[in-house]
């Protein structure tokens, strides 16, 4: 999936990802890998690795025998990353989630856009099928701070 820089707002050290639950209570996965990276694309292409700016694809979560448990519909399911990822606040962000097998299901909220925001394919395939789907998720972590004067803060808050 691609998330646009104007949707993300600013630079952030991403430490976990959260997905809002629609239905389902748990899923068992043979393994789970999550990659994050930067892209200059607004629309994904069919080859997974070609969507990243070279050298930015980073494995941030890697575990075998994963069981994810969801709360009630509307709750957020959070996955704590093994390694944080510095999102620069300028480029778009690629979020790649891989798993080889599993049982049960957790459905999460999303929406349909008018461009290819997602790419789905069989585990370990280099290419996939493009889709307009985009998942509702939160990137959790530490935001980038910038030095500003009190006057700038006062003007920003409209005081």
PDB file of C-alpha atoms in Angstrom:
ATOM      1  CA  UNK A   1       0.000   0.000   0.000  1.00  0.00           C
ATOM      2  CA  UNK A   2       1.141   3.576  -0.580  1.00  0.00           C
ATOM      3  CA  UNK A   3       0.384   6.417   1.850  1.00  0.00           C
ATOM      4  CA  UNK A   4       0.860   9.952   0.554  1.00  0.00           C
ATOM      5  CA  UNK A   5       3.091  12.482   2.277  1.00  0.00           C
ATOM      6  CA  UNK A   6       0.216  14.999   2.501  1.00  0.00           C
ATOM      7  CA  UNK A   7      -1.857  12.375   4.377  1.00  0.00           C
ATOM      8  CA  UNK A   8       0.968  11.668   6.822  1.00  0.00           C
ATOM      9  CA  UNK A   9       1.682  15.286   7.647  1.00  0.00           C
ATOM     10  CA  UNK A  10       5.257  15.263   8.933  1.00  0.00           C
ATOM     11  CA  UNK A  11       8.329  13.211   9.628  1.00  0.00           C
ATOM     12  CA  UNK A  12       7.868  10.475  12.227  1.00  0.00           C
ATOM     13  CA  UNK A  13       9.827   7.641  13.794  1.00  0.00           C
ATOM     14  CA  UNK A  14       7.298   4.842  13.174  1.00  0.00           C
ATOM     15  CA  UNK A  15       7.298   2.360  16.062  1.00  0.00           C
ATOM     16  CA  UNK A  16       3.998   0.517  15.481  1.00  0.00           C
ATOM     17  CA  UNK A  17       1.090   0.222  13.059  1.00  0.00           C
ATOM     18  CA  UNK A  18      -2.579   0.130  14.083  1.00  0.00           C
ATOM     19  CA  UNK A  19      -5.551  -1.081  12.038  1.00  0.00           C
ATOM     20  CA  UNK A  20      -9.182  -0.357  12.923  1.00  0.00           C
ATOM     21  CA  UNK A  21     -11.188  -3.578  13.334  1.00  0.00           C
ATOM     22  CA  UNK A  22     -14.333  -4.153  11.281  1.00  0.00           C
ATOM     23  CA  UNK A  23     -14.912  -7.797  12.311  1.00  0.00           C
ATOM     24  CA  UNK A  24     -13.127 -10.968  13.368  1.00  0.00           C
ATOM     25  CA  UNK A  25     -11.394 -11.818  16.606  1.00  0.00           C
ATOM     26  CA  UNK A  26      -8.102 -13.497  15.703  1.00  0.00           C
ATOM     27  CA  UNK A  27      -5.873 -14.716  12.895  1.00  0.00           C
ATOM     28  CA  UNK A  28      -3.055 -17.245  12.984  1.00  0.00           C
ATOM     29  CA  UNK A  29      -0.292 -16.650  10.447  1.00  0.00           C
ATOM     30  CA  UNK A  30       2.553 -18.989   9.499  1.00  0.00           C
ATOM     31  CA  UNK A  31       4.817 -15.931   9.611  1.00  0.00           C
ATOM     32  CA  UNK A  32       4.489 -12.168   9.298  1.00  0.00           C
ATOM     33  CA  UNK A  33       6.864  -9.707   7.663  1.00  0.00           C
ATOM     34  CA  UNK A  34       6.342  -5.968   7.400  1.00  0.00           C
ATOM     35  CA  UNK A  35       8.490  -3.713   5.243  1.00  0.00           C
ATOM     36  CA  UNK A  36       8.406   0.090   5.156  1.00  0.00           C
ATOM     37  CA  UNK A  37      10.140   2.345   2.669  1.00  0.00           C
ATOM     38  CA  UNK A  38      10.003   5.594   0.753  1.00  0.00           C
ATOM     39  CA  UNK A  39       8.651   6.059  -2.759  1.00  0.00           C
ATOM     40  CA  UNK A  40       8.308   8.935  -5.183  1.00  0.00           C
ATOM     41  CA  UNK A  41       5.348   7.215  -6.865  1.00  0.00           C
ATOM     42  CA  UNK A  42       1.750   8.352  -6.443  1.00  0.00           C
ATOM     43  CA  UNK A  43       0.477   5.097  -7.909  1.00  0.00           C
ATOM     44  CA  UNK A  44       2.019   1.658  -7.382  1.00  0.00           C
ATOM     45  CA  UNK A  45       3.378  -0.539 -10.164  1.00  0.00           C
ATOM     46  CA  UNK A  46       2.976  -4.328 -10.475  1.00  0.00           C
ATOM     47  CA  UNK A  47       6.495  -5.233  -9.243  1.00  0.00           C
ATOM     48  CA  UNK A  48       6.810  -4.987  -5.462  1.00  0.00           C
ATOM     49  CA  UNK A  49      10.462  -3.926  -5.178  1.00  0.00           C
ATOM     50  CA  UNK A  50      10.265  -1.341  -7.991  1.00  0.00           C
ATOM     51  CA  UNK A  51       7.833   0.725  -5.900  1.00  0.00           C
ATOM     52  CA  UNK A  52      10.544   1.673  -3.389  1.00  0.00           C
ATOM     53  CA  UNK A  53      13.192   4.337  -3.744  1.00  0.00           C
ATOM     54  CA  UNK A  54      16.356   2.238  -3.987  1.00  0.00           C
ATOM     55  CA  UNK A  55      17.890   1.453  -0.616  1.00  0.00           C
ATOM     56  CA  UNK A  56      14.871   2.442   1.486  1.00  0.00           C
ATOM     57  CA  UNK A  57      13.001  -0.904   1.759  1.00  0.00           C
ATOM     58  CA  UNK A  58      13.418  -1.880   5.419  1.00  0.00           C
ATOM     59  CA  UNK A  59      12.262  -5.027   7.218  1.00  0.00           C
ATOM     60  CA  UNK A  60      10.659  -3.664  10.403  1.00  0.00           C
ATOM     61  CA  UNK A  61       8.795  -6.774  11.634  1.00  0.00           C
ATOM     62  CA  UNK A  62       9.651 -10.456  11.173  1.00  0.00           C
ATOM     63  CA  UNK A  63       8.104 -13.248  13.219  1.00  0.00           C
ATOM     64  CA  UNK A  64       6.991 -16.820  12.692  1.00  0.00           C
ATOM     65  CA  UNK A  65       3.907 -18.459  14.146  1.00  0.00           C
ATOM     66  CA  UNK A  66       2.096 -15.163  14.742  1.00  0.00           C
ATOM     67  CA  UNK A  67      -1.347 -14.994  16.347  1.00  0.00           C
ATOM     68  CA  UNK A  68      -3.037 -11.598  16.224  1.00  0.00           C
ATOM     69  CA  UNK A  69      -5.994 -11.004  18.524  1.00  0.00           C
ATOM     70  CA  UNK A  70      -8.482  -8.244  17.822  1.00  0.00           C
ATOM     71  CA  UNK A  71     -10.813  -6.468  20.180  1.00  0.00           C
ATOM     72  CA  UNK A  72     -14.351  -5.426  19.374  1.00  0.00           C
ATOM     73  CA  UNK A  73     -15.334  -3.793  16.073  1.00  0.00           C
ATOM     74  CA  UNK A  74     -14.052  -0.211  16.081  1.00  0.00           C
ATOM     75  CA  UNK A  75     -11.068  -1.048  18.317  1.00  0.00           C
ATOM     76  CA  UNK A  76      -7.531  -0.697  17.008  1.00  0.00           C
ATOM     77  CA  UNK A  77      -5.232  -3.705  16.519  1.00  0.00           C
ATOM     78  CA  UNK A  78      -1.641  -2.581  17.036  1.00  0.00           C
ATOM     79  CA  UNK A  79       1.489  -4.354  15.809  1.00  0.00           C
ATOM     80  CA  UNK A  80       4.660  -3.243  17.599  1.00  0.00           C
ATOM     81  CA  UNK A  81       7.547  -3.181  15.127  1.00  0.00           C
ATOM     82  CA  UNK A  82      10.835  -4.995  15.824  1.00  0.00           C
ATOM     83  CA  UNK A  83      12.706  -2.019  14.401  1.00  0.00           C
ATOM     84  CA  UNK A  84      11.438   1.540  14.099  1.00  0.00           C
ATOM     85  CA  UNK A  85      11.453   3.298  10.727  1.00  0.00           C
ATOM     86  CA  UNK A  86      12.286   6.951  10.102  1.00  0.00           C
ATOM     87  CA  UNK A  87       9.697   8.353   7.681  1.00  0.00           C
ATOM     88  CA  UNK A  88      11.180  11.561   6.236  1.00  0.00           C
ATOM     89  CA  UNK A  89       7.918  13.530   5.875  1.00  0.00           C
ATOM     90  CA  UNK A  90       8.623  14.323   2.217  1.00  0.00           C
ATOM     91  CA  UNK A  91       8.312  11.160   0.131  1.00  0.00           C
ATOM     92  CA  UNK A  92       5.303   8.866   0.007  1.00  0.00           C
ATOM     93  CA  UNK A  93       5.434   5.764   2.211  1.00  0.00           C
ATOM     94  CA  UNK A  94       5.214   2.144   1.026  1.00  0.00           C
ATOM     95  CA  UNK A  95       3.792  -0.349   3.551  1.00  0.00           C
ATOM     96  CA  UNK A  96       4.282  -4.003   2.551  1.00  0.00           C
ATOM     97  CA  UNK A  97       2.779  -6.825   4.651  1.00  0.00           C
ATOM     98  CA  UNK A  98       3.640 -10.459   3.828  1.00  0.00           C
ATOM     99  CA  UNK A  99       2.459 -13.791   5.231  1.00  0.00           C
ATOM    100  CA  UNK A 100       2.699 -17.315   3.740  1.00  0.00           C
ATOM    101  CA  UNK A 101      -0.393 -18.951   5.241  1.00  0.00           C
ATOM    102  CA  UNK A 102      -2.956 -18.621   7.960  1.00  0.00           C
ATOM    103  CA  UNK A 103      -6.370 -19.415   9.319  1.00  0.00           C
ATOM    104  CA  UNK A 104      -9.260 -17.351  10.609  1.00  0.00           C
ATOM    105  CA  UNK A 105      -9.515 -13.700   9.640  1.00  0.00           C
ATOM    106  CA  UNK A 106      -9.570 -10.173  10.960  1.00  0.00           C
ATOM    107  CA  UNK A 107     -11.205  -7.618   8.672  1.00  0.00           C
ATOM    108  CA  UNK A 108     -10.132  -3.992   8.948  1.00  0.00           C
ATOM    109  CA  UNK A 109     -11.614  -0.757   7.631  1.00  0.00           C
ATOM    110  CA  UNK A 110     -10.423   0.753   4.390  1.00  0.00           C
ATOM    111  CA  UNK A 111     -11.626   2.756   1.421  1.00  0.00           C
ATOM    112  CA  UNK A 112     -11.497   2.721  -2.366  1.00  0.00           C
ATOM    113  CA  UNK A 113      -9.451   5.441  -4.068  1.00  0.00           C
ATOM    114  CA  UNK A 114      -9.293   6.230  -7.786  1.00  0.00           C
ATOM    115  CA  UNK A 115      -5.633   5.187  -8.274  1.00  0.00           C
ATOM    116  CA  UNK A 116      -3.607   2.001  -7.655  1.00  0.00           C
ATOM    117  CA  UNK A 117      -2.834   2.333  -3.938  1.00  0.00           C
ATOM    118  CA  UNK A 118      -2.442  -1.396  -3.170  1.00  0.00           C
ATOM    119  CA  UNK A 119      -0.683  -4.386  -4.656  1.00  0.00           C
ATOM    120  CA  UNK A 120      -1.599  -7.969  -3.684  1.00  0.00           C
ATOM    121  CA  UNK A 121       0.183 -11.135  -4.696  1.00  0.00           C
ATOM    122  CA  UNK A 122       1.062 -14.648  -3.582  1.00  0.00           C
ATOM    123  CA  UNK A 123       3.698 -14.944  -0.841  1.00  0.00           C
ATOM    124  CA  UNK A 124       7.236 -14.446  -2.192  1.00  0.00           C
ATOM    125  CA  UNK A 125       6.029 -13.461  -5.689  1.00  0.00           C
ATOM    126  CA  UNK A 126       7.853 -10.488  -7.172  1.00  0.00           C
ATOM    127  CA  UNK A 127       4.689  -9.128  -8.847  1.00  0.00           C
ATOM    128  CA  UNK A 128       1.034  -8.790  -7.950  1.00  0.00           C
ATOM    129  CA  UNK A 129      -2.358  -7.406  -8.901  1.00  0.00           C
ATOM    130  CA  UNK A 130      -3.018  -3.690  -8.508  1.00  0.00           C
ATOM    131  CA  UNK A 131      -6.016  -2.407  -6.569  1.00  0.00           C
ATOM    132  CA  UNK A 132      -7.608   0.884  -5.569  1.00  0.00           C
ATOM    133  CA  UNK A 133      -8.039  -0.323  -1.969  1.00  0.00           C
ATOM    134  CA  UNK A 134      -6.382   1.494   0.889  1.00  0.00           C
ATOM    135  CA  UNK A 135      -6.400   0.452   4.554  1.00  0.00           C
ATOM    136  CA  UNK A 136      -7.356   2.722   7.415  1.00  0.00           C
ATOM    137  CA  UNK A 137      -4.353   2.668   9.717  1.00  0.00           C
ATOM    138  CA  UNK A 138      -2.433   4.730  12.224  1.00  0.00           C
ATOM    139  CA  UNK A 139       1.323   5.137  12.247  1.00  0.00           C
ATOM    140  CA  UNK A 140       2.388   5.356  15.877  1.00  0.00           C
ATOM    141  CA  UNK A 141       5.661   6.840  17.045  1.00  0.00           C
ATOM    142  CA  UNK A 142       7.548  10.030  17.692  1.00  0.00           C
ATOM    143  CA  UNK A 143       6.872  13.055  15.512  1.00  0.00           C
ATOM    144  CA  UNK A 144       9.620  15.268  14.208  1.00  0.00           C
ATOM    145  CA  UNK A 145       9.887  18.513  16.154  1.00  0.00           C
ATOM    146  CA  UNK A 146      11.044  21.823  14.743  1.00  0.00           C
ATOM    147  CA  UNK A 147      12.320  24.854  16.657  1.00  0.00           C
ATOM    148  CA  UNK A 148       9.817  27.716  16.542  1.00  0.00           C
ATOM    149  CA  UNK A 149       9.303  30.943  18.430  1.00  0.00           C
ATOM    150  CA  UNK A 150       6.481  31.480  20.870  1.00  0.00           C
ATOM    151  CA  UNK A 151       5.004  33.980  18.421  1.00  0.00           C
ATOM    152  CA  UNK A 152       4.820  31.324  15.723  1.00  0.00           C
ATOM    153  CA  UNK A 153       3.093  28.927  18.127  1.00  0.00           C
ATOM    154  CA  UNK A 154       0.617  31.633  19.123  1.00  0.00           C
ATOM    155  CA  UNK A 155      -0.116  32.399  15.451  1.00  0.00           C
ATOM    156  CA  UNK A 156      -0.531  28.704  14.602  1.00  0.00           C
ATOM    157  CA  UNK A 157      -3.008  28.186  17.439  1.00  0.00           C
ATOM    158  CA  UNK A 158      -4.922  31.284  16.407  1.00  0.00           C
ATOM    159  CA  UNK A 159      -4.573  32.982  19.799  1.00  0.00           C
TER     160      UNK A 159
END
